[in-house]
GROMACS .gro file of C-alpha atoms in nm:
model
  417
    1MET     CA    1   4.220   7.079   2.189
    2SER     CA    2   4.259   7.453   2.152
    3ILE     CA    3   4.456   7.483   2.476
    4PHE     CA    4   4.731   7.252   2.351
    5SER     CA    5   5.022   7.397   2.161
    6ARG     CA    6   5.357   7.296   2.011
    7LEU     CA    7   5.275   6.931   1.949
    8PHE     CA    8   5.528   6.706   1.783
    9LYS     CA    9   5.546   6.350   1.664
   10ALA     CA   10   5.514   6.084   1.936
   11ARG     CA   11   5.806   5.857   2.013
   12ASP     CA   12   5.794   5.496   2.123
   13LYS     CA   13   5.713   5.444   2.490
   14PRO     CA   14   5.959   5.251   2.705
   15THR     CA   15   5.861   4.894   2.781
   16ASN     CA   16   5.959   4.916   3.149
   17SER     CA   17   5.633   4.970   3.342
   18PHE     CA   18   5.825   5.118   3.633
   19PHE     CA   19   5.949   5.404   3.417
   20GLY     CA   20   5.775   5.735   3.372
   21SER     CA   21   5.442   5.795   3.541
   22THR     CA   22   5.309   5.442   3.496
   23TYR     CA   23   5.251   5.334   3.854
   24SER     CA   24   4.908   5.176   3.823
   25PHE     CA   25   5.056   4.845   3.939
   26PHE     CA   26   5.035   4.982   4.293
   27PHE     CA   27   4.657   5.006   4.283
   28GLY     CA   28   4.397   4.732   4.304
   29SER     CA   29   4.272   4.503   4.576
   30THR     CA   30   4.418   4.512   4.926
   31THR     CA   31   4.464   4.257   5.202
   32SER     CA   32   4.132   4.372   5.347
   33GLY     CA   33   3.959   4.286   5.020
   34LYS     CA   34   3.873   4.647   4.932
   35THR     CA   35   3.979   4.810   4.607
   36VAL     CA   36   4.165   5.136   4.668
   37ASN     CA   37   4.221   5.413   4.418
   38GLU     CA   38   4.198   5.791   4.427
   39THR     CA   39   3.818   5.788   4.405
   40THR     CA   40   3.746   5.523   4.668
   41ALA     CA   41   4.009   5.669   4.903
   42MET     CA   42   3.831   6.006   4.904
   43GLN     CA   43   3.518   5.828   5.030
   44THR     CA   44   3.703   5.779   5.358
   45THR     CA   45   3.638   6.078   5.581
   46ALA     CA   46   3.995   6.089   5.716
   47VAL     CA   47   4.148   6.095   5.365
   48TYR     CA   48   3.900   6.357   5.248
   49ALA     CA   49   3.969   6.572   5.555
   50CYS     CA   50   4.349   6.550   5.518
   51VAL     CA   51   4.343   6.632   5.148
   52ARG     CA   52   4.104   6.920   5.203
   53ILE     CA   53   4.305   7.067   5.493
   54LEU     CA   54   4.634   7.063   5.302
   55ALA     CA   55   4.487   7.179   4.970
   56GLU     CA   56   4.283   7.464   5.118
   57THR     CA   57   4.561   7.579   5.351
   58ILE     CA   58   4.819   7.606   5.074
   59ALA     CA   59   4.571   7.756   4.827
   60SER     CA   60   4.475   8.026   5.079
   61LEU     CA   61   4.832   8.148   5.135
   62PRO     CA   62   4.935   8.462   4.945
   63LEU     CA   63   5.170   8.375   4.657
   64HIS     CA   64   5.374   8.671   4.532
   65THR     CA   65   5.636   8.723   4.265
   66TYR     CA   66   5.941   8.912   4.391
   67LYS     CA   67   6.235   9.091   4.238
   68SER     CA   68   6.570   9.068   4.415
   69LYS     CA   69   6.736   9.394   4.519
   70ALA     CA   70   7.071   9.477   4.673
   71ASP     CA   71   6.906   9.544   5.009
   72GLY     CA   72   6.637   9.276   4.996
   73LYS     CA   73   6.338   9.221   4.768
   74GLU     CA   74   6.026   9.392   4.637
   75LYS     CA   75   5.704   9.273   4.479
   76ALA     CA   76   5.734   9.251   4.100
   77ARG     CA   77   5.381   9.370   4.023
   78ASP     CA   78   5.478   9.457   3.666
   79HIS     CA   79   5.580   9.098   3.584
   80PRO     CA   80   5.304   8.894   3.409
   81ILE     CA   81   5.364   8.596   3.638
   82TYR     CA   82   5.258   8.805   3.938
   83TYR     CA   83   4.901   8.839   3.815
   84LEU     CA   84   4.873   8.478   3.698
   85LEU     CA   85   4.975   8.332   4.035
   86SER     CA   86   4.809   8.579   4.269
   87ASP     CA   87   4.480   8.644   4.089
   88ALA     CA   88   4.379   8.429   3.791
   89PRO     CA   89   4.600   8.178   3.604
   90ASN     CA   90   4.339   8.145   3.329
   91PRO     CA   91   3.998   8.293   3.242
   92GLU     CA   92   3.817   8.001   3.406
   93MET     CA   93   3.982   7.981   3.749
   94THR     CA   94   4.088   8.191   4.042
   95SER     CA   95   4.431   8.147   4.190
   96PHE     CA   96   4.279   7.970   4.492
   97VAL     CA   97   4.093   7.713   4.281
   98PHE     CA   98   4.396   7.655   4.057
   99ARG     CA   99   4.634   7.590   4.346
  100GLU     CA  100   4.376   7.386   4.537
  101THR     CA  101   4.331   7.164   4.230
  102LEU     CA  102   4.705   7.113   4.182
  103MET     CA  103   4.752   7.036   4.552
  104GLY     CA  104   4.471   6.780   4.543
  105HIS     CA  105   4.642   6.612   4.248
  106LEU     CA  106   4.971   6.607   4.437
  107LEU     CA  107   4.816   6.444   4.744
  108LEU     CA  108   4.619   6.181   4.554
  109TRP     CA  109   4.835   6.105   4.249
  110GLY     CA  110   5.173   6.227   4.371
  111ASN     CA  111   5.211   6.462   4.073
  112ALA     CA  112   5.057   6.789   3.960
  113TYR     CA  113   5.064   6.910   3.600
  114ALA     CA  114   4.961   7.236   3.436
  115GLN     CA  115   5.002   7.331   3.073
  116ILE     CA  116   5.186   7.657   3.013
  117ILE     CA  117   5.029   7.867   2.738
  118ARG     CA  118   5.268   8.117   2.581
  119ASP     CA  119   5.228   8.385   2.319
  120GLY     CA  120   5.446   8.424   2.010
  121ARG     CA  121   5.724   8.591   2.213
  122GLY     CA  122   5.734   8.311   2.470
  123LYS     CA  123   5.555   8.512   2.740
  124VAL     CA  124   5.340   8.303   2.976
  125ILE     CA  125   4.977   8.408   2.936
  126ALA     CA  126   4.783   8.123   3.102
  127LEU     CA  127   4.812   7.806   3.309
  128TYR     CA  128   4.566   7.514   3.284
  129PRO     CA  129   4.570   7.209   3.516
  130LEU     CA  130   4.601   6.866   3.356
  131MET     CA  131   4.475   6.537   3.501
  132PRO     CA  132   4.766   6.326   3.636
  133ASP     CA  133   4.601   5.994   3.549
  134LYS     CA  134   4.605   6.093   3.182
  135MET     CA  135   4.969   6.201   3.178
  136THR     CA  136   5.280   5.995   3.109
  137VAL     CA  137   5.630   6.132   3.162
  138ASN     CA  138   5.911   5.991   2.950
  139ARG     CA  139   6.265   6.066   2.847
  140SER     CA  140   6.377   6.063   2.485
  141GLU     CA  141   6.693   5.900   2.355
  142ASN     CA  142   6.883   6.229   2.371
  143GLY     CA  143   6.781   6.279   2.735
  144ASP     CA  144   6.503   6.536   2.688
  145ILE     CA  145   6.192   6.498   2.901
  146TYR     CA  146   5.857   6.503   2.724
  147TYR     CA  147   5.497   6.452   2.832
  148ILE     CA  148   5.224   6.244   2.669
  149TYR     CA  149   4.872   6.358   2.756
  150ASN     CA  150   4.575   6.142   2.664
  151LYS     CA  151   4.261   6.344   2.597
  152ASN     CA  152   3.947   6.178   2.459
  153GLY     CA  153   4.151   5.889   2.324
  154GLU     CA  154   4.404   6.110   2.144
  155GLU     CA  155   4.764   6.151   2.255
  156TYR     CA  156   4.925   6.494   2.268
  157ILE     CA  157   5.296   6.531   2.321
  158LEU     CA  158   5.419   6.838   2.506
  159HIS     CA  159   5.771   6.972   2.549
  160SER     CA  160   5.904   7.013   2.904
  161HIS     CA  161   5.892   7.393   2.874
  162ASP     CA  162   5.518   7.371   2.801
  163VAL     CA  163   5.436   7.189   3.125
  164LEU     CA  164   5.453   7.297   3.488
  165HIS     CA  165   5.525   6.969   3.665
  166ILE     CA  166   5.532   6.949   4.044
  167PRO     CA  167   5.644   6.597   4.142
  168GLY     CA  168   5.605   6.454   4.489
  169LEU     CA  169   5.832   6.204   4.659
  170GLY     CA  170   5.938   5.951   4.395
  171PHE     CA  171   6.179   5.681   4.292
  172ASP     CA  172   6.381   5.857   4.024
  173GLY     CA  173   6.330   6.229   4.084
  174LEU     CA  174   6.133   6.251   3.760
  175ILE     CA  175   5.786   6.171   3.890
  176GLY     CA  176   5.630   6.115   4.230
  177TYR     CA  177   5.434   5.814   4.344
  178SER     CA  178   5.086   5.834   4.486
  179PRO     CA  179   5.056   5.834   4.868
  180ILE     CA  180   4.719   5.662   4.821
  181ALA     CA  181   4.877   5.381   4.620
  182MET     CA  182   5.166   5.332   4.860
  183ALA     CA  183   4.934   5.316   5.164
  184LYS     CA  184   4.648   5.128   5.001
  185ASN     CA  185   4.631   4.859   5.272
  186THR     CA  186   4.582   5.117   5.546
  187ILE     CA  187   4.310   5.293   5.353
  188GLY     CA  188   4.156   4.962   5.251
  189MET     CA  189   4.125   4.861   5.615
  190ALA     CA  190   3.957   5.192   5.694
  191LEU     CA  191   3.707   5.126   5.414
  192ALA     CA  192   3.651   4.772   5.540
  193THR     CA  193   3.584   4.877   5.899
  194GLU     CA  194   3.342   5.145   5.781
  195GLU     CA  195   3.156   4.892   5.568
  196TYR     CA  196   3.149   4.646   5.859
  197GLY     CA  197   2.992   4.907   6.085
  198ALA     CA  198   2.730   4.994   5.824
  199LYS     CA  199   2.638   4.628   5.773
  200PHE     CA  200   2.624   4.569   6.148
  201PHE     CA  201   2.364   4.840   6.196
  202SER     CA  202   2.171   4.734   5.886
  203ASN     CA  203   2.136   4.387   6.039
  204GLY     CA  204   2.000   4.547   6.355
  205ALA     CA  205   1.925   4.296   6.630
  206ASN     CA  206   2.226   4.073   6.572
  207PRO     CA  207   2.446   4.047   6.268
  208GLY     CA  208   2.460   3.670   6.275
  209GLY     CA  209   2.306   3.383   6.466
  210VAL     CA  210   2.100   3.064   6.450
  211LEU     CA  211   1.747   2.973   6.558
  212GLU     CA  212   1.751   2.638   6.738
  213HIS     CA  213   1.439   2.422   6.746
  214PRO     CA  214   1.411   2.102   6.951
  215GLY     CA  215   1.220   1.932   6.670
  216VAL     CA  216   1.218   1.929   6.293
  217VAL     CA  217   1.121   2.252   6.117
  218LYS     CA  218   0.917   2.182   5.804
  219ASP     CA  219   0.980   2.520   5.640
  220PRO     CA  220   1.304   2.676   5.775
  221ALA     CA  221   1.308   2.949   5.509
  222ARG     CA  222   0.967   3.074   5.624
  223VAL     CA  223   1.086   3.086   5.987
  224ARG     CA  224   1.400   3.279   5.889
  225ASP     CA  225   1.210   3.525   5.674
  226SER     CA  226   0.954   3.576   5.947
  227TRP     CA  227   1.235   3.649   6.197
  228ASN     CA  228   1.410   3.893   5.966
  229ALA     CA  229   1.087   4.075   5.886
  230VAL     CA  230   1.029   4.148   6.254
  231TYR     CA  231   1.379   4.194   6.398
  232GLN     CA  232   1.621   4.281   6.115
  233GLY     CA  233   1.732   4.642   6.065
  234SER     CA  234   1.846   4.917   6.298
  235SER     CA  235   1.487   5.041   6.338
  236ASN     CA  236   1.391   4.702   6.486
  237SER     CA  237   1.685   4.669   6.723
  238HIS     CA  238   1.619   4.603   7.093
  239LYS     CA  239   1.270   4.466   7.026
  240VAL     CA  240   1.159   4.184   7.252
  241ALA     CA  241   1.166   3.854   7.066
  242VAL     CA  242   0.888   3.600   7.122
  243LEU     CA  243   0.997   3.239   7.060
  244GLU     CA  244   0.756   2.944   7.056
  245GLU     CA  245   0.781   2.567   7.073
  246GLY     CA  246   1.107   2.571   7.267
  247MET     CA  247   1.290   2.766   6.996
  248LYS     CA  248   1.613   2.944   7.102
  249PHE     CA  249   1.826   3.209   6.938
  250GLN     CA  250   2.201   3.157   6.952
  251SER     CA  251   2.424   3.449   6.844
  252ILE     CA  252   2.739   3.359   6.654
  253GLY     CA  253   2.845   3.715   6.564
  254ILE     CA  254   3.125   3.908   6.735
  255PRO     CA  255   2.991   4.224   6.899
  256PRO     CA  256   3.178   4.542   6.796
  257GLU     CA  257   3.301   4.607   7.150
  258GLN     CA  258   3.463   4.262   7.158
  259ALA     CA  259   3.625   4.319   6.822
  260GLN     CA  260   3.742   4.664   6.938
  261PHE     CA  261   3.558   4.812   6.643
  262LEU     CA  262   3.569   5.173   6.758
  263GLU     CA  263   3.935   5.152   6.858
  264THR     CA  264   4.021   5.010   6.518
  265ARG     CA  265   3.845   5.296   6.343
  266LYS     CA  266   4.027   5.553   6.557
  267PHE     CA  267   4.361   5.388   6.487
  268GLN     CA  268   4.295   5.390   6.112
  269THR     CA  269   4.223   5.761   6.132
  270GLU     CA  270   4.560   5.814   6.300
  271GLU     CA  271   4.727   5.599   6.036
  272ILE     CA  272   4.581   5.808   5.754
  273CYS     CA  273   4.688   6.127   5.932
  274ARG     CA  274   5.037   5.978   5.952
  275ILE     CA  275   5.039   5.926   5.574
  276PHE     CA  276   4.973   6.294   5.507
  277ARG     CA  277   5.157   6.418   5.819
  278VAL     CA  278   4.848   6.599   5.946
  279PRO     CA  279   4.796   6.639   6.323
  280PRO     CA  280   4.490   6.433   6.424
  281HIS     CA  281   4.325   6.729   6.595
  282LEU     CA  282   4.285   6.898   6.256
  283VAL     CA  283   4.055   6.615   6.143
  284ALA     CA  284   3.852   6.637   6.466
  285SER     CA  285   4.034   6.352   6.642
  286LEU     CA  286   4.093   6.524   6.976
  287ASP     CA  287   4.187   6.227   7.197
  288LYS     CA  288   4.547   6.343   7.246
  289ALA     CA  289   4.495   6.718   7.203
  290THR     CA  290   4.509   6.944   7.506
  291PHE     CA  291   4.478   7.319   7.553
  292SER     CA  292   4.850   7.345   7.625
  293ASN     CA  293   4.982   7.150   7.325
  294ILE     CA  294   4.736   7.222   7.045
  295GLU     CA  295   4.902   7.555   6.954
  296HIS     CA  296   5.244   7.390   6.931
  297GLN     CA  297   5.096   7.110   6.720
  298SER     CA  298   4.957   7.371   6.482
  299ILE     CA  299   5.295   7.544   6.453
  300SER     CA  300   5.463   7.207   6.399
  301PHE     CA  301   5.209   7.140   6.123
  302VAL     CA  302   5.321   7.457   5.944
  303VAL     CA  303   5.693   7.388   5.988
  304HIS     CA  304   5.706   7.014   5.917
  305THR     CA  305   5.408   6.962   5.685
  306ILE     CA  306   5.317   7.283   5.503
  307ARG     CA  307   5.667   7.424   5.453
  308PRO     CA  308   5.812   7.125   5.257
  309TRP     CA  309   5.516   7.140   5.019
  310LEU     CA  310   5.562   7.514   4.974
  311VAL     CA  311   5.932   7.477   4.892
  312ARG     CA  312   5.853   7.200   4.644
  313ILE     CA  313   5.589   7.415   4.470
  314GLU     CA  314   5.798   7.734   4.471
  315GLN     CA  315   6.103   7.569   4.317
  316SER     CA  316   5.896   7.395   4.049
  317ILE     CA  317   5.728   7.725   3.954
  318ASN     CA  318   6.059   7.912   3.945
  319LYS     CA  319   6.209   7.647   3.722
  320ALA     CA  320   5.918   7.625   3.478
  321LEU     CA  321   5.786   7.980   3.446
  322PHE     CA  322   6.104   8.190   3.448
  323THR     CA  323   6.381   8.191   3.191
  324ASP     CA  324   6.743   8.137   3.291
  325SER     CA  325   6.808   8.510   3.295
  326GLU     CA  326   6.486   8.587   3.487
  327ARG     CA  327   6.567   8.336   3.761
  328LYS     CA  328   6.868   8.548   3.857
  329LYS     CA  329   6.642   8.831   3.976
  330TYR     CA  330   6.283   8.699   3.994
  331PHE     CA  331   6.133   8.434   4.219
  332VAL     CA  332   5.798   8.337   4.374
  333SER     CA  333   5.738   8.285   4.743
  334PHE     CA  334   5.445   8.204   4.972
  335VAL     CA  335   5.369   8.425   5.272
  336VAL     CA  336   5.332   8.202   5.578
  337GLU     CA  337   5.373   8.447   5.865
  338GLY     CA  338   4.999   8.447   5.930
  339LEU     CA  339   4.999   8.072   5.997
  340LEU     CA  340   5.280   8.104   6.252
  341ARG     CA  341   5.109   8.367   6.466
  342GLY     CA  342   5.052   8.262   6.825
  343ASP     CA  343   4.791   8.391   7.065
  344TYR     CA  344   4.743   8.766   7.115
  345ASN     CA  345   4.962   8.798   7.427
  346SER     CA  346   5.249   8.605   7.270
  347ARG     CA  347   5.237   8.818   6.955
  348MET     CA  348   5.236   9.143   7.151
  349GLN     CA  349   5.533   9.032   7.361
  350GLY     CA  350   5.723   8.936   7.046
  351TYR     CA  351   5.643   9.267   6.878
  352ALA     CA  352   5.754   9.460   7.187
  353THR     CA  353   6.084   9.272   7.185
  354GLY     CA  354   6.132   9.349   6.815
  355ILE     CA  355   6.065   9.722   6.857
  356GLN     CA  356   6.283   9.755   7.167
  357ASN     CA  357   6.574   9.581   6.998
  358GLY     CA  358   6.554   9.776   6.675
  359PHE     CA  359   6.476   9.504   6.421
  360MET     CA  360   6.109   9.601   6.387
  361SER     CA  361   5.934   9.935   6.351
  362PRO     CA  362   5.577  10.018   6.463
  363ASN     CA  363   5.465  10.007   6.100
  364ASP     CA  364   5.622   9.662   6.055
  365VAL     CA  365   5.402   9.542   6.338
  366ARG     CA  366   5.092   9.714   6.205
  367ARG     CA  367   5.138   9.554   5.863
  368LEU     CA  368   5.165   9.208   6.021
  369GLU     CA  369   4.843   9.276   6.211
  370ASN     CA  370   4.670   9.393   5.890
  371MET     CA  371   4.646   9.753   6.013
  372ASN     CA  372   4.708  10.072   5.821
  373PRO     CA  373   5.059  10.216   5.877
  374ILE     CA  374   5.125  10.530   6.078
  375PRO     CA  375   5.140  10.827   5.835
  376GLU     CA  376   5.479  10.935   5.709
  377GLY     CA  377   5.658  11.182   5.932
  378GLU     CA  378   5.509  11.055   6.257
  379GLY     CA  379   5.780  10.800   6.336
  380GLY     CA  380   5.602  10.485   6.222
  381ASP     CA  381   5.900  10.364   6.017
  382THR     CA  382   6.166  10.459   6.274
  383TYR     CA  383   6.382  10.182   6.417
  384MET     CA  384   6.471  10.237   6.783
  385VAL     CA  385   6.668  10.063   7.057
  386ASN     CA  386   6.642  10.070   7.432
  387GLY     CA  387   6.857  10.362   7.558
  388ASN     CA  388   6.980  10.168   7.862
  389MET     CA  389   7.187   9.931   7.650
  390LEU     CA  390   7.550  10.028   7.571
  391LYS     CA  391   7.848   9.855   7.417
  392LEU     CA  392   8.082   9.707   7.673
  393LYS     CA  393   8.379   9.916   7.555
  394GLU     CA  394   8.172  10.231   7.599
  395VAL     CA  395   8.083  10.161   7.963
  396GLY     CA  396   8.418  10.297   8.089
  397ALA     CA  397   8.385  10.618   7.887
  398PHE     CA  398   8.036  10.662   8.026
  399VAL     CA  399   8.160  10.621   8.385
  400LYS     CA  400   8.455  10.855   8.322
  401ASP     CA  401   8.229  11.121   8.182
  402LYS     CA  402   7.994  11.099   8.477
  403THR     CA  403   8.256  11.091   8.752
  404GLY     CA  404   8.529  11.300   8.583
  405GLY     CA  405   8.757  11.283   8.888
  406ASP     CA  406   8.935  11.027   9.093
  407GLU     CA  407   8.816  10.731   8.894
  408ASP     CA  408   8.993  10.828   8.569
  409GLU     CA  409   9.287  10.600   8.624
  410GLU     CA  410   9.057  10.313   8.717
  411VAL     CA  411   8.861  10.364   8.398
  412LEU     CA  412   9.177  10.365   8.186
  413GLU     CA  413   9.288  10.042   8.343
  414LEU     CA  414   8.949   9.891   8.266
  415ASP     CA  415   8.975  10.005   7.905
  416LYS     CA  416   9.319   9.845   7.872
  417GLU     CA  417   9.184   9.517   7.997
   0.00000   0.00000   0.00000
């Protein structure tokens, strides 16, 4: 309770269940018969892999606080937000763990919340993540947004300026809805196929069938139990069955290859990757990955998957942690250049082009490659251009200077044109 501050009297909740963060009506049983929620979904390897890839990737990116300048920007190391976001948002967590936790909440619940702890002057001194399933977002009669957090059966009401809220894609722009809830049938089918495979192998010899006897069996239960004791289970599969008295075994189960069991499981993995917009090769599904396209798929992953999340997080942080006056000169931004680097030859060719055309210096390149810069005074920060390139209007003057004779009139005519 000590981490909560500025609590005020609770207001009545709206009766419309579609309002605020009440979206539990999406969860529950699916057409496959499996119950899907955030916990059961993470038991699917594809969901776990997608959430882990996105959360760890974004948490590992450098997150800096910058100050705008007339000629660009510089790191605002003296601002308190810089330390909170890049090193430790609170005494219990590193920046990586904090951002990984918020990203996991975003991917599973569609919303991420963190309480903003301020001192008496309003300065942000700590950030603590809050569980999305315990949070309700509402709007008061005068239009102000407030948050109701349920902790140990008690409700705490927080002002909007005391909460960092990062919403995902949603209905009303106020909260996001859970990708797990919206795609529960897809995930439910993945859970069902996994359970089917486990039960198939637990039944070993054949998952279903009948023992036919030409006569009357006095104790059918004993015959069934005797059969199961010898042949049931994956450890007893492929044993040779011995049948007496004209008894026959007739299988009535559908073998996995006939039911396209493996193909179904692969397709469900692709479906889950489609939910999170993660290339299948990142979750070890390499059927459609080749040496020539895997690099482009990785770059597309950064541009079309990672970047939208980064923009969403950056704008939410700027809005919640900076005052109106601070937002005019301070902002936070992720550094993603490392994720966009190609192979060594491609990078070197790009750097050479940048140096030859004057928009990169040798030290710019060395910083991108995590190398120490060339010492001052040795030309490491000098911007150069290829000396063979001239402006078109200067070509005539160059020719005139070199020839200096009979071609003067020709050069003048060229200049006039």
